[in-house]
Every structure is written in C-alpha cells, then in structure tokens.
PDB file of C-alpha atoms in Angstrom:
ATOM      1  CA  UNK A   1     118.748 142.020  61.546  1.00 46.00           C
ATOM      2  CA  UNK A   2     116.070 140.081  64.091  1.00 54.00           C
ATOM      3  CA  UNK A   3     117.094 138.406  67.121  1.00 54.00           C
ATOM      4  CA  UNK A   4     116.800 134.693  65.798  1.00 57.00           C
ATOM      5  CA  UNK A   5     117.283 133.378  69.304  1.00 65.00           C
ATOM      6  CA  UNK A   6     114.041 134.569  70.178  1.00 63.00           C
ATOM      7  CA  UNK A   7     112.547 132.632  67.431  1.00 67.00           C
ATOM      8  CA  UNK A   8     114.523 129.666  67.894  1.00 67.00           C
ATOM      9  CA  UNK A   9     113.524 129.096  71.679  1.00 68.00           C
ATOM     10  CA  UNK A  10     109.884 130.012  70.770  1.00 64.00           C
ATOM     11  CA  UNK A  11     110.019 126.718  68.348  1.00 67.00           C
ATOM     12  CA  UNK A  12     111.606 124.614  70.678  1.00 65.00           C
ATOM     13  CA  UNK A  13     108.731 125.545  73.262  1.00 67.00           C
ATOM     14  CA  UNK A  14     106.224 124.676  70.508  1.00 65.00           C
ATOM     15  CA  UNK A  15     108.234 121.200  69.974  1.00 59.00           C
ATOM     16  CA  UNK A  16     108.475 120.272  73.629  1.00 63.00           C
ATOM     17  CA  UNK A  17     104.801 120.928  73.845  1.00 65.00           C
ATOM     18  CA  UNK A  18     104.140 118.713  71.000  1.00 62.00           C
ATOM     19  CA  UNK A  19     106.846 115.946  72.353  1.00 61.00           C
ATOM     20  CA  UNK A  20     104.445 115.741  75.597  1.00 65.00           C
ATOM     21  CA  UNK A  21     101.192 114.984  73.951  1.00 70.00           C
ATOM     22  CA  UNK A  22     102.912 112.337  72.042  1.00 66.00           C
ATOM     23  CA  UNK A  23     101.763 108.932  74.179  1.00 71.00           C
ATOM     24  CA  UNK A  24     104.143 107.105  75.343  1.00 74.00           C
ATOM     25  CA  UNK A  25     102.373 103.673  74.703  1.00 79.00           C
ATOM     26  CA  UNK A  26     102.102 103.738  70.834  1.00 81.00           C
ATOM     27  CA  UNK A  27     104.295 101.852  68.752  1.00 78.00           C
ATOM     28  CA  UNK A  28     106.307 103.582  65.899  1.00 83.00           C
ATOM     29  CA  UNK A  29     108.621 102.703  63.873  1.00 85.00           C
ATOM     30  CA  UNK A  30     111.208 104.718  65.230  1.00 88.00           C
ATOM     31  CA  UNK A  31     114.963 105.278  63.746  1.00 92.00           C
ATOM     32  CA  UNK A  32     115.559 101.177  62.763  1.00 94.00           C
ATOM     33  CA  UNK A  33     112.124 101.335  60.570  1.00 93.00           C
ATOM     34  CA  UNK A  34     113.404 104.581  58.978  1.00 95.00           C
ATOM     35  CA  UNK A  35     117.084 102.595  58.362  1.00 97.00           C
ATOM     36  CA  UNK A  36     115.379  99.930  57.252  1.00 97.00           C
ATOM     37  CA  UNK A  37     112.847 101.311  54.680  1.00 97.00           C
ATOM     38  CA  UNK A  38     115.745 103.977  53.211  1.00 98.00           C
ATOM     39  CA  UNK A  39     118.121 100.577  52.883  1.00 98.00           C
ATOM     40  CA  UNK A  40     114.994  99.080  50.817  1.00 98.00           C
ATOM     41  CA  UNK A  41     115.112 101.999  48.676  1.00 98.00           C
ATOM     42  CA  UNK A  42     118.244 102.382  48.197  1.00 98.00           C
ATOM     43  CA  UNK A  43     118.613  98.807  46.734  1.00 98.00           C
ATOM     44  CA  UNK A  44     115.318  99.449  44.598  1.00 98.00           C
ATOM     45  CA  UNK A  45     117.503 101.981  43.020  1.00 98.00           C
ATOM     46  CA  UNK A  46     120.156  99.948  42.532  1.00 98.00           C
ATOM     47  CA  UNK A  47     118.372  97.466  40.923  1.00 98.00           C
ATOM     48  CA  UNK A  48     116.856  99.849  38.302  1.00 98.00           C
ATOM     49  CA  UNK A  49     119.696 100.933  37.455  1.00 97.00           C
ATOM     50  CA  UNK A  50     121.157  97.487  36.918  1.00 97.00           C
ATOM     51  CA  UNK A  51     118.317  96.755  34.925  1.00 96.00           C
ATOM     52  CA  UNK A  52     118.146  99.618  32.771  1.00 95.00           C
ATOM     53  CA  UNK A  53     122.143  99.175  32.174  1.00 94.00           C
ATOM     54  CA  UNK A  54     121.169  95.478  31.145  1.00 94.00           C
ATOM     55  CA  UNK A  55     118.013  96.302  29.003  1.00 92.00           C
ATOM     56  CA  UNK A  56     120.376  99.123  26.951  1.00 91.00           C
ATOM     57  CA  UNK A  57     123.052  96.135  26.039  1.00 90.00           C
ATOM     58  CA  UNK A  58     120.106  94.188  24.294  1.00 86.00           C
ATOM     59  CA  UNK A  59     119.649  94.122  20.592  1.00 81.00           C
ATOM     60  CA  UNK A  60     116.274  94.250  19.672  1.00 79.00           C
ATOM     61  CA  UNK A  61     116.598  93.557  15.937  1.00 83.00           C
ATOM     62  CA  UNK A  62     115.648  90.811  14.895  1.00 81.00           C
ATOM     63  CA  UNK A  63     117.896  88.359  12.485  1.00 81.00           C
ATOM     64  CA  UNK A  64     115.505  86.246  10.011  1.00 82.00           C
ATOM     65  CA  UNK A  65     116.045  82.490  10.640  1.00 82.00           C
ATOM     66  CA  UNK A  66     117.518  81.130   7.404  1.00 81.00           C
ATOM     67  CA  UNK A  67     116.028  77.763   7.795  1.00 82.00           C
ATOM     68  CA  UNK A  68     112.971  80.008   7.519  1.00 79.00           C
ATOM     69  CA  UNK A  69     110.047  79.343   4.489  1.00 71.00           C
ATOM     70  CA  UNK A  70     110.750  80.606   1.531  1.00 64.00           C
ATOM     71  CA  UNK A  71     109.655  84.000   0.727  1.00 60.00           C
ATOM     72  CA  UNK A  72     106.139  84.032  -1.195  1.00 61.00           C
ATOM     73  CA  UNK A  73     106.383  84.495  -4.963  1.00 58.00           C
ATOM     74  CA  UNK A  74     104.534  87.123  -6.776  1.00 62.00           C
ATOM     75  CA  UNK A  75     101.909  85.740  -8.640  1.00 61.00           C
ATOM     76  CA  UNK A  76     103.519  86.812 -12.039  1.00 62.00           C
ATOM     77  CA  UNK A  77     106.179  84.592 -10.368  1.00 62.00           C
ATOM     78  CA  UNK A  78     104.249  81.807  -9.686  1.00 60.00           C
ATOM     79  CA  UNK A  79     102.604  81.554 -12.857  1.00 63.00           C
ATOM     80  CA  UNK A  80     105.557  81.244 -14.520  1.00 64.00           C
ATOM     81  CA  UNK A  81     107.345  78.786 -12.207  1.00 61.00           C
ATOM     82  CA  UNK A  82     104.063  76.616 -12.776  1.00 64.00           C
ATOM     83  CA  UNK A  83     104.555  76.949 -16.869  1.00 63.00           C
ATOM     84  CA  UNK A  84     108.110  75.803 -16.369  1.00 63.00           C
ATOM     85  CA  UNK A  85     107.189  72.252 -14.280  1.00 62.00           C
ATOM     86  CA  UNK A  86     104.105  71.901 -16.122  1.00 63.00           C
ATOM     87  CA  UNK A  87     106.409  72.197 -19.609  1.00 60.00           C
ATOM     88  CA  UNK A  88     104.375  75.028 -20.986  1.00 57.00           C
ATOM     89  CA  UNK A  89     107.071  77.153 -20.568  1.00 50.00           C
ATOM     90  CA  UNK A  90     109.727  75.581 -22.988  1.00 50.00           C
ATOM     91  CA  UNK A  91     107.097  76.433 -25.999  1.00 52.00           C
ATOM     92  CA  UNK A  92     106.540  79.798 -25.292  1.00 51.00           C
ATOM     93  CA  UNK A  93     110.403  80.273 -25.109  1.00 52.00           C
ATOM     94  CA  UNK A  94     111.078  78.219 -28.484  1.00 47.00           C
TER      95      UNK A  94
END
C-alpha cells in the first residue's frame, strides 16, 4: 500500500501555493454568503414541498352548477316539445 502522506503534503504544497496568488484585496463572498445562499435554498425547498403537499389536497373535478342552463334538447326533442305548445301534438296523439 502507497505512502499517502507523501501525497497528502504534496497537495497541501499545491494549495498553499494557490492560497498565495489569491489577492488579498478582492471581495468574496466568503462563509456568511455561502450561509446565506444554502439558508435561501433550503427554504426554496421547503416551500415546494409545501406547495406540492397543498396542490395534491385540491380536487380538480369539477361539480356542474345546478342553477346552470338547461341542457340542449335533441332536435327530435325539440320538435316535439314545439308540437306540444303549438297544440299539434294533442292530434297526432288522439
């Protein structure tokens, strides 16, 4: 099995390299932006999941309104409801 210590303190020489070209003057965001942004997603989550919760309780069928028009009539219907007012349809009957 390899020496990993060997390894390890070559990548740390490679990181402390890398920490000194880093400039001191630029802004980042640093640990409070990264606490920040993972709070932010966090309660994104959250709120999905709420909503999806919500949305699953809904009933999406839909009742007809009973104070609603009528149904239409066939026209075989309405023919004959038009015989009966008019009083056509008593004589075919009789």
């Amino acid at each position: 099995m390899p020496d990993m210590s060997a390894s390890a303190s070559l990548a740390m020489t490679h990181l402390v390299s890398f920490a000194k070209e880093v400039d001191e003057d630029k802004v980042t965001p640093g640990v409070l932006g990264f606490i920040v942004f993972a709070a932010m997603a966090v309660a994104v989550w959250a709120l999905m999941k709420s909503m999806n919760r919500h949305m699953s309780r809904v009933d999406f069928t839909q009742v007809p309104d009973p104070k609603a028009e009528q149904p239409e009539q066939s026209p075989a219907d309405a023919d004959a409801a038009e015989a009966e007012s008019s009083g056509q349809g008593a004589k075919k009957q009789g």
